[in-house]
C-alpha positions as a printed Julia matrix, in Angstrom:
215×3 Matrix{Float64}:
   0.0    0.0     0.0
   1.18   3.51   -0.82
  -0.33   6.57    0.88
   0.41  10.19    0.03
   0.0   12.78    2.76
  -1.07  16.19    1.52
  -1.51  19.33    3.57
  -0.14  22.78    4.31
   3.12  23.29    6.25
   2.41  22.67    9.94
  -0.72  20.57    9.43
   0.86  17.55   11.13
   2.18  15.36    8.31
   5.3   14.45   10.29
   3.3   13.56   13.42
   0.81  11.44   11.47
   3.63   9.74    9.58
   5.21   8.7    12.89
   1.82   7.4    14.06
   1.49   5.28   10.92
   5.0    3.9    11.38
   4.47   3.04   15.06
   0.92   1.63   14.85
   0.65   0.13   11.36
   4.24  -0.53   10.31
   4.44   1.97    7.45
   7.77   3.01    5.94
   7.99   6.81    6.13
   9.55   8.41    3.07
  10.12  12.1     3.8
  11.42  14.19    0.91
  13.49  16.38    3.22
  15.18  13.38    4.85
  15.79  11.7     1.49
  17.44  14.79    0.01
  19.67  15.3     3.05
  20.67  11.62    3.14
  21.45  11.66   -0.57
  24.03  14.38    0.01
  25.41  12.97    3.28
  25.88   9.48    1.79
  27.0   10.83   -1.59
  24.47   8.74   -3.44
  23.41   9.12   -7.08
  22.84  12.76   -8.13
  24.2   14.04   -4.8
  26.59  16.64   -6.27
  23.95  18.18   -8.52
  21.51  18.25   -5.6
  24.1   19.85   -3.3
  24.8   22.57   -5.86
  21.12  23.55   -5.98
  20.66  23.47   -2.21
  23.88  25.34   -1.4
  22.8   28.17   -3.71
  19.28  28.23   -2.29
  17.83  27.38   -5.7
  14.61  25.5    -6.35
  15.37  21.82   -7.02
  14.04  20.84  -10.48
  11.2   18.32  -10.57
  13.27  15.97  -12.74
  16.02  15.75  -10.12
  13.62  15.34   -7.18
  11.72  12.66   -9.12
  14.81  10.58   -9.83
  16.11  10.79   -6.25
  12.72   9.79   -4.84
  12.42   6.88   -7.27
  15.91   5.67   -6.32
  14.92   5.72   -2.64
  11.63   3.9    -3.19
  13.39   1.13   -5.11
  15.57   0.36   -2.09
  12.55  -1.07   -0.26
  10.28  -4.09   -0.61
   7.65  -3.07   -3.16
   4.93  -4.82   -1.13
   5.59  -2.82    2.05
   3.31  -0.11    3.44
   4.54   3.36    2.47
   3.59   6.87    3.5
   4.96   9.66    1.29
   5.53  12.93    3.16
   6.44  15.94    1.01
   6.19  14.16   -2.33
   4.65  14.85   -4.76
   4.49  18.62   -4.39
   3.82  19.53   -8.02
   1.68  18.16  -10.81
   4.77  17.0   -12.71
   5.91  15.05   -9.65
   2.47  13.48   -9.24
   2.41  12.44  -12.9
   5.91  10.98  -12.64
   5.02   9.01   -9.52
   1.95   7.57  -11.25
   4.12   6.43  -14.16
   6.02   3.84  -12.12
   4.0    2.92   -9.03
   0.4    2.51   -7.91
  -0.99   4.97   -5.36
  -3.81   3.76   -3.12
  -4.87   6.98   -1.39
  -3.98  10.68   -1.26
  -4.94  11.81    2.23
  -5.32  15.56    2.67
  -4.9   16.91    6.22
  -7.29  19.86    6.11
  -6.66  22.52    8.73
  -7.99  26.04    9.35
  -5.74  29.06    8.91
  -6.25  30.16   12.53
  -5.22  26.75   13.88
  -2.23  26.61   11.56
  -1.0   30.03   12.63
  -1.25  29.04   16.31
   0.78  25.9    15.7
   3.53  27.7    13.78
   3.6   31.25   15.13
   3.27  29.88   18.67
   6.23  27.53   18.29
   9.29  28.17   20.48
  12.61  26.29   20.57
  15.31  25.76   23.17
  18.63  26.33   21.42
  20.43  24.14   23.97
  18.37  20.93   24.22
  16.2   21.5    21.09
  12.96  20.92   22.98
   9.99  22.45   21.15
   7.21  24.31   22.96
   4.07  26.09   21.83
   2.81  29.12   23.73
  -0.81  28.13   22.98
  -0.79  24.33   23.34
   2.36  23.32   25.25
   3.87  26.35   27.0
   6.91  26.15   29.3
   6.34  26.33   33.05
   8.03  29.73   33.1
   7.26  32.1    30.25
   9.83  31.9    27.44
  12.25  29.75   29.48
  13.08  26.08   28.86
  11.86  23.68   31.57
  14.96  21.49   31.19
  17.86  23.92   31.41
  16.54  27.46   31.94
  17.68  28.59   28.5
  15.81  31.48   26.9
  13.48  30.16   24.19
  13.7   31.45   20.63
  11.31  31.78   17.73
  12.71  30.55   14.44
  12.86  33.1    11.62
  10.56  31.0     9.45
   7.88  30.84   12.19
   6.84  34.48   11.9
   3.35  35.28   10.63
   4.59  36.96    7.43
   6.85  34.05    6.45
   4.1   31.56    7.22
   1.57  33.45    5.11
   4.04  33.44    2.21
   4.68  29.71    2.59
   0.94  29.01    2.63
   0.4   31.1    -0.51
   3.09  29.11   -2.33
   1.64  25.83   -1.08
  -1.88  26.71   -2.18
  -0.72  27.68   -5.67
   1.22  24.44   -6.2
  -1.17  22.09   -4.39
  -4.35  22.8    -6.36
  -3.18  20.94   -9.5
  -1.95  18.02   -7.36
  -5.24  17.81   -5.47
  -7.19  17.96   -8.74
  -4.98  15.21  -10.16
  -5.86  12.82   -7.32
  -9.49  13.87   -7.3
  -9.73  12.92  -10.96
  -8.28   9.52  -10.11
 -10.75   9.17   -7.21
  -7.88   8.73   -4.76
  -8.31  12.0    -2.85
  -9.67  11.83    0.72
 -10.07  14.94    2.86
  -9.86  14.67    6.67
 -10.23  17.34    9.36
  -6.81  17.87   10.94
  -7.78  20.59   13.45
  -8.19  18.05   16.26
  -5.42  15.46   16.52
  -7.48  12.84   18.35
 -10.31  13.08   15.81
  -7.8   12.94   12.95
  -6.18   9.76   14.3
  -9.54   8.05   14.74
 -10.56   8.95   11.18
  -7.3    7.59    9.78
  -7.77   4.39   11.77
 -11.23   3.94   10.25
  -9.93   4.44    6.73
  -7.03   2.03    7.09
  -8.93  -0.66    8.99
 -12.34  -0.48    7.33
 -11.35   0.33    3.75
  -7.91  -1.23    3.41
  -8.29  -3.96    6.07
  -4.99  -3.16    7.76
  -4.29  -4.42   11.26
  -3.22  -2.06   13.99
  -0.26  -3.04   16.14
């Protein structure tokens, strides 16, 4: 089985991917991890990829496609896969469909207000890397890490302006991808505003529709 996770930055794709790995035995293929590992291990196309990333340039679809295909082919084709961060464009979606069967494209639908709280409210300890959220998981003492008393920081890409720009880019690129999977009748939309509700909905889909067994 191959599942694609769609959704705006901060909607919880990484958290849900971990849940699928822990409770159903999925293999999590994260585009970010794959690209970093390709460079660190100096695998095929690593130098070309490094050149783009070091210059802050957009990685061409053709290069991302080939690297992702190489990674997928390392694994048992009959395993359970969850794709996180791929495909991001229509060309990537079309390429993926050309060499493997997709069973479901699950869209984690979240409101703008909830998304802003999750991202704008995020704070990080620069010493132990513990992540807090001033709305959902604040430190015991305001802006101070519970573990080591270090002053918490807000990452530059967690400001409201940056987030709004990222969401605008995502929306522009995601519409063709969503339409692509809707046309193939693979698109399923789930409410991601409440984590507990989201998990229960995913369980229903995997158990009732795909007859998977939970660990």
